[in-house]
Coordinates of C-alpha atoms and ligand atoms in Angstrom, one line a residue:
X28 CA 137.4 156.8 -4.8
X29 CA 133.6 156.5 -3.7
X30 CA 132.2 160.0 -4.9
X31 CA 129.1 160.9 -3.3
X32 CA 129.5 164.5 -3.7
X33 CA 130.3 165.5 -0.8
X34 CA 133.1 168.1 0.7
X35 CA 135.1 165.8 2.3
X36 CA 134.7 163.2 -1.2
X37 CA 135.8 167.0 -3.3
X38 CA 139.0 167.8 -0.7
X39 CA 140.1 163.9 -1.6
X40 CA 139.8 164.8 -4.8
X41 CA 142.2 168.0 -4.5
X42 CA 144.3 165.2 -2.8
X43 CA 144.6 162.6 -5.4
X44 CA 144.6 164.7 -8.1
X45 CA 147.6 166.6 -6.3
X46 CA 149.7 163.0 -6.3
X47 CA 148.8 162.6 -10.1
X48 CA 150.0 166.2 -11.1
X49 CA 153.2 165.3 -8.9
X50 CA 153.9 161.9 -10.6
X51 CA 153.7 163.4 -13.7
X52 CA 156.0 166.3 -13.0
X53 CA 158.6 164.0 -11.0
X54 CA 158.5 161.9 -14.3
X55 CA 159.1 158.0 -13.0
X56 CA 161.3 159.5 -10.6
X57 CA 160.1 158.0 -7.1
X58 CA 159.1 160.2 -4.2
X59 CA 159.7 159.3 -0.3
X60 CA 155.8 158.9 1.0
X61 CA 156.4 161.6 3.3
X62 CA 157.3 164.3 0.7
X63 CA 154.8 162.9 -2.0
X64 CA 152.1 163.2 1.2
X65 CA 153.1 166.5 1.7
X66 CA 153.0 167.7 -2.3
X67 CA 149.5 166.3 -1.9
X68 CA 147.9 168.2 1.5
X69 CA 149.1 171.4 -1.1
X70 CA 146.6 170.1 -3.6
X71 CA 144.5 170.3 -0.8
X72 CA 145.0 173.9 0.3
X73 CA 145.3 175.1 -3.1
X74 CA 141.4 174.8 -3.3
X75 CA 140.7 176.1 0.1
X76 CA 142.5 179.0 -1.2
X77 CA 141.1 179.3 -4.5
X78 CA 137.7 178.8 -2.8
X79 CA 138.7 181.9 -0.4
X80 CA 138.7 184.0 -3.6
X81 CA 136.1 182.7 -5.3
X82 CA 133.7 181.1 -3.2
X83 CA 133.6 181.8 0.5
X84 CA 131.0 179.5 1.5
X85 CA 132.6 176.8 0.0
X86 CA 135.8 177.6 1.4
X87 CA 134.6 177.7 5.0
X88 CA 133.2 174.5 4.3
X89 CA 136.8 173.1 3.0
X90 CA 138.3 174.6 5.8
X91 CA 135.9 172.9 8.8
X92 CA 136.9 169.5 6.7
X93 CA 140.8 170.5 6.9
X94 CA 140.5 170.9 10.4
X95 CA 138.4 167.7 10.9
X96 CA 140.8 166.1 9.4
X97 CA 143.4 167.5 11.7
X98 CA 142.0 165.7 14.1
X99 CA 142.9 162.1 13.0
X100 CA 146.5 163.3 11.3
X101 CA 148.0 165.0 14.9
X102 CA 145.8 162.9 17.0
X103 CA 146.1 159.1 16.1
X104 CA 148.3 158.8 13.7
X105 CA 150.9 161.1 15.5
X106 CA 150.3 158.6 18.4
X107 CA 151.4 155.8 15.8
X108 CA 155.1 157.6 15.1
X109 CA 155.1 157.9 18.9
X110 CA 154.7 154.1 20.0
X111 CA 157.0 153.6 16.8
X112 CA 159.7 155.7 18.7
X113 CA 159.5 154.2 22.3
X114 CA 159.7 150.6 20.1
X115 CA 161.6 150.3 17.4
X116 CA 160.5 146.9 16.6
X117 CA 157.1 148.3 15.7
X118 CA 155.9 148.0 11.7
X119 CA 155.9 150.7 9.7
X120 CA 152.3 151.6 8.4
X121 CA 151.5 154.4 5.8
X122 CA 150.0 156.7 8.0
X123 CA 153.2 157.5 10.5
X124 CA 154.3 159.9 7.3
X125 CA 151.1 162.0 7.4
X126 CA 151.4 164.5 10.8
X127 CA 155.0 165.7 9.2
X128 CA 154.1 166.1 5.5
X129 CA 150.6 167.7 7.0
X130 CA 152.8 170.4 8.9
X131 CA 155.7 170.8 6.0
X132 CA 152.5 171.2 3.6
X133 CA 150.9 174.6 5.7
X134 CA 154.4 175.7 6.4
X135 CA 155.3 175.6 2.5
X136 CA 152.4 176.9 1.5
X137 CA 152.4 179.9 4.1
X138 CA 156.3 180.9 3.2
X139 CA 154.8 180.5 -0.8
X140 CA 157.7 178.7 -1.3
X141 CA 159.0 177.3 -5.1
X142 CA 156.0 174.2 -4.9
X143 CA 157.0 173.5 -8.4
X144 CA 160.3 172.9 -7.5
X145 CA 158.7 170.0 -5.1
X146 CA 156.4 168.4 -7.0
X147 CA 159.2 167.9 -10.1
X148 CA 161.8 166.6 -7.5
X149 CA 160.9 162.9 -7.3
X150 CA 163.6 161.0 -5.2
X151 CA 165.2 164.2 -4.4
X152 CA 162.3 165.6 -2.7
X153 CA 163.0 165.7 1.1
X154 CA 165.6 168.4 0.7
X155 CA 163.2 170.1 -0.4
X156 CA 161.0 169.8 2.7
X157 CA 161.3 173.1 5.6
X158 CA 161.7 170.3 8.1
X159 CA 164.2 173.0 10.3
X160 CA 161.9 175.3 10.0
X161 CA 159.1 172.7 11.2
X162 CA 161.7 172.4 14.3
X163 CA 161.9 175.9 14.8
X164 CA 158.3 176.4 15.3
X165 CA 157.9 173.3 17.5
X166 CA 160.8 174.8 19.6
X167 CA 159.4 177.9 19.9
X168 CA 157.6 176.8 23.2
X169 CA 157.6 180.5 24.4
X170 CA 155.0 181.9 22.3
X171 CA 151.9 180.6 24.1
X172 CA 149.7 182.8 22.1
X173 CA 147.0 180.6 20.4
X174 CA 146.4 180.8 16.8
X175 CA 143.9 183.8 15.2
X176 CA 141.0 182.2 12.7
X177 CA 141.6 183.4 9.4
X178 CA 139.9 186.9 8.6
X179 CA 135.8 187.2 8.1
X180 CA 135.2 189.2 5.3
X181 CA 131.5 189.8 6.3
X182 CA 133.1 190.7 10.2
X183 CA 135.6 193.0 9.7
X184 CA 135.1 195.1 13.4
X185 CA 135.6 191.3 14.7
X186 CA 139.1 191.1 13.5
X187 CA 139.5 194.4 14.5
X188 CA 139.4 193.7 17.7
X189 CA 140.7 190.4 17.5
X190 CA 143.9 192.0 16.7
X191 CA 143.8 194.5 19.3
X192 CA 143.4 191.6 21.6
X193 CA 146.6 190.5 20.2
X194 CA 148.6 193.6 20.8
X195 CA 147.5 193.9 23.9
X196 CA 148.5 190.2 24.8
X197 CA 151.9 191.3 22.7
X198 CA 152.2 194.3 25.1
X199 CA 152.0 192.3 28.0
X200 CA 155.2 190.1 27.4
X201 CA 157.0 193.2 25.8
X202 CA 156.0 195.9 28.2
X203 CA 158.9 198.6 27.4
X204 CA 156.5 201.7 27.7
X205 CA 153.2 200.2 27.2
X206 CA 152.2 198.9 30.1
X207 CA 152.4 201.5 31.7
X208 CA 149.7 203.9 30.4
X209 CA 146.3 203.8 31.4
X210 CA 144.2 200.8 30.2
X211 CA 141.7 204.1 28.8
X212 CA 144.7 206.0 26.9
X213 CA 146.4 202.5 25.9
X214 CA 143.0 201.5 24.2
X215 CA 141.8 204.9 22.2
X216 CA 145.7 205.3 21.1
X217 CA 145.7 201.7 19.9
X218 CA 142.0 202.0 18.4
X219 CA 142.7 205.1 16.6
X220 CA 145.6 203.1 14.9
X221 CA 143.2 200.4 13.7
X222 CA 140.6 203.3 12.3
X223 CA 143.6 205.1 10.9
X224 CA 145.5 201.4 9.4
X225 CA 148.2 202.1 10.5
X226 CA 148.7 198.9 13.1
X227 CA 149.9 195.5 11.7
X228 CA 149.8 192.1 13.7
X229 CA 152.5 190.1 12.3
X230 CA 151.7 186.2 12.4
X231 CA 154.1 183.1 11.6
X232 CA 153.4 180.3 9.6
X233 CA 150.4 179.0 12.1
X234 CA 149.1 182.2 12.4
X235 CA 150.6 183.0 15.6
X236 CA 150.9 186.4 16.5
X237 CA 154.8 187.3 16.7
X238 CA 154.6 191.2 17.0
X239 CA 153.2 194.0 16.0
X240 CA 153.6 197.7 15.1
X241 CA 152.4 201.2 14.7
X242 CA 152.9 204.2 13.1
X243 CA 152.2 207.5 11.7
X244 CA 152.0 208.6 7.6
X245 CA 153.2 211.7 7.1
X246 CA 150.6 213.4 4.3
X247 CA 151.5 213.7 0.6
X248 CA 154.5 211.6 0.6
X249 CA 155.7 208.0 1.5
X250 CA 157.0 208.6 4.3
X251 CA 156.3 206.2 7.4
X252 CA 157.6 206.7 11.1
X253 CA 157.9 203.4 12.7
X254 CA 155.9 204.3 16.6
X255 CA 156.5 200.9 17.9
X256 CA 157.6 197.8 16.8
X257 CA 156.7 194.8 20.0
X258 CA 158.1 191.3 18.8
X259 CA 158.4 189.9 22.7
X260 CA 159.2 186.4 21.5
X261 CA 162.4 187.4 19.8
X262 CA 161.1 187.7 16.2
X263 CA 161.9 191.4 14.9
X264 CA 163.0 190.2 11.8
X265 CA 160.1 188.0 11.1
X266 CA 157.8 191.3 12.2
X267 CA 160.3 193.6 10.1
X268 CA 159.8 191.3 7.1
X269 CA 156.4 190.9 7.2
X270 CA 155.6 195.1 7.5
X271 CA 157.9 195.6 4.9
X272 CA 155.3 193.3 2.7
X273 CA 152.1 195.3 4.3
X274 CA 154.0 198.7 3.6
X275 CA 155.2 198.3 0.5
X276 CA 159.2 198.7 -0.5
X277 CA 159.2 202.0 -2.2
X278 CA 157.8 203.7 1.4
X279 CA 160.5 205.7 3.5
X280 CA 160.4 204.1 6.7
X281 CA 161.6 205.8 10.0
X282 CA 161.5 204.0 13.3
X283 CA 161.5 205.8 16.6
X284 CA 163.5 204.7 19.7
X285 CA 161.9 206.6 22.5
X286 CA 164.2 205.0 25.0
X287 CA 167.7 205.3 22.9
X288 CA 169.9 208.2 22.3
X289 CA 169.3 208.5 18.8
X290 CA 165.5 209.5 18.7
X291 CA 165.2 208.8 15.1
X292 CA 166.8 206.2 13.2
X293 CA 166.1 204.8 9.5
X294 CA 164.3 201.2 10.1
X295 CA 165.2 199.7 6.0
Ligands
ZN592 ZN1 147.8 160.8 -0.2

């Protein structure tokens, strides 16, 4: 490469050096381009996300490259593995395997999957790409809700509020109760929840917001009482999953079912 010190020259970096860790650990073994593309875009977020803990100007610098870069990998060359598919007697160039290994790279890295596992699997490696998953989540046409920017340490009353935008847009497709109340008790229950932490905005693998829930710590012991749990687009287990990581596992969790016979049930 041409180093001139820039960003974008250190994010190549990240990349190439990602494809030589991954030829050594696949030992001679040869990987399909899309899988050895996608071994290196984790190379790439690896140092975004050591520069998120180490170095947050440098990582919001990394990050407006990434999403440069974006640009070119779901604009053109997706285009390319378009035309390829309405003509199938169109040649194959190198950058039709970038848009999927780009995708299979965020989702791996977001589920913190076993990358190891990928980069030592040579031949074998598309197995070990989540390409249903990548399915699911371009299926999953009915969540419209946009993506949230990652969190602003120096802003933290900006994701506040971004997330209560997100309940609120949550609330809207659930309803079940919610939309009902008054826009002025709705807003100090929920903002009273964020002063207290105890609200949670689940997110899937493209940041997404999937659901969210509420609830109320009873003092001195673990216990927690589940006050709502809204996942309108169908994914309670992805929301149940992902508060059972915010919670912790050793806290008692009760969830209430205002509308059920059984008021009170135990949640996990
Ligand atoms: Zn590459």
């Amino acid at each position: 490469m041409s180093w001139q010190g820039s960003i974008s020259d250190l994010m190549c970096l990240a990349h190439e050096v990602a494809h030589a860790v991954q030829l050594q650990l696949s030992a001679g073994s040869f990987m399909p381009p899309v899988a050895r593309e996608t071994c290196a875009f984790l190379g790439e977020l690896a140092l975004i996300d050591w520069a998120r803990r180490t170095q947050t100007d440098l990582a919001s610098k990394l990050l407006r490259v990434w999403r440069e870069e974006n640009q070119r990998y779901f604009g053109d060359d997706c285009a390319l593995l378009r035309a390829a598919q309405a003509d199938p007697e169109s040649a194959y160039t190198y950058r039709m395997n970038y848009p999927l290994a780009r995708a299979a790279a965020v989702v791996m890295w977001r589920a913190r999957g076993d990358l190891q596992r990928l980069f030592k699997a040579g031949s074998e490696a598309i197995a070990h790409l989540p390409l249903s998953r990548i399915a699911d989540l371009a299926g999953q046409s009915q969540n419209y809700l946009p993506p949230l920017p990652l969190p602003d340490t120096d802003q933290p009353a900006i994701d506040a509020y971004r997330a209560l935008g997100a309940m609120a847009l949550l609330d809207i497709d659930f309803s079940k109760g919610e939309s009902e109340l008054r826009i002025e008790d709705y807003y100090a229950t929920l903002l009273n929840h964020l002063q207290n932490r105890t609200a949670f905005v689940a997110l899937d693998e493209v940041r997404r917001p999937v659901g969210y829930a509420t609830w109320r710590k009873a003092a001195g012991d673990n216990t927690v009482t589940l006050t709502r749990q809204a996942a309108p687009f169908g994914d309670h287990l992805l929301l149940q999953k992902a508060l059972e990581r915010h919670l912790g596992q050793e806290s008692d969790v009760h969830a209430q079912h205002p509308r059920s016979a059984r008021q009170e049930q135990v949640a996990w």
